[in-house]
Coordinates of C-alpha atoms in Angstrom, one line a residue:
M206 CA 0.0 0.0 0.0
T207 CA 1.2 3.5 -0.6
N208 CA 2.1 6.1 2.0
T209 CA -1.0 8.2 1.0
Y210 CA -4.3 6.5 1.8
K211 CA -7.6 7.7 3.2
P212 CA -9.6 5.5 5.5
I213 CA -13.3 6.3 5.8
Y214 CA -15.6 4.8 8.5
D215 CA -19.3 4.5 7.8
E216 CA -21.1 4.5 11.2
R217 CA -24.4 3.3 9.6
T218 CA -23.0 0.1 8.2
G219 CA -19.9 -0.3 10.4
K220 CA -17.7 -0.7 7.3
I221 CA -14.3 0.9 6.6
F222 CA -13.5 2.1 3.1
I223 CA -9.8 2.6 2.3
L224 CA -8.8 4.5 -0.8
A225 CA -5.1 4.2 -1.6
G226 CA -3.7 6.0 -4.5
E227 CA -5.9 6.3 -7.6
D228 CA -7.0 2.8 -8.2
I229 CA -6.8 0.7 -4.9
E230 CA -10.1 0.5 -3.0
I231 CA -10.7 -1.8 -0.1
L232 CA -14.0 -2.3 1.8
I233 CA -13.7 -4.0 5.3
S234 CA -16.9 -5.1 7.1
R235 CA -17.4 -5.5 10.8
D236 CA -16.8 -9.2 10.7
G237 CA -13.3 -8.6 9.1
N238 CA -14.1 -9.6 5.5
W239 CA -12.4 -7.6 2.8
E240 CA -13.7 -6.7 -0.6
Y241 CA -12.1 -5.1 -3.6
P242 CA -15.0 -3.3 -5.2

């Protein structure tokens, strides 16, 4: 992962969205599952 990333927490769903660089997106749910949308 790059040195510049932006984590975003959605309190409604409990999911964390991580945007790293221009093309890496990761979605992490409360149960720890990762998705690459």
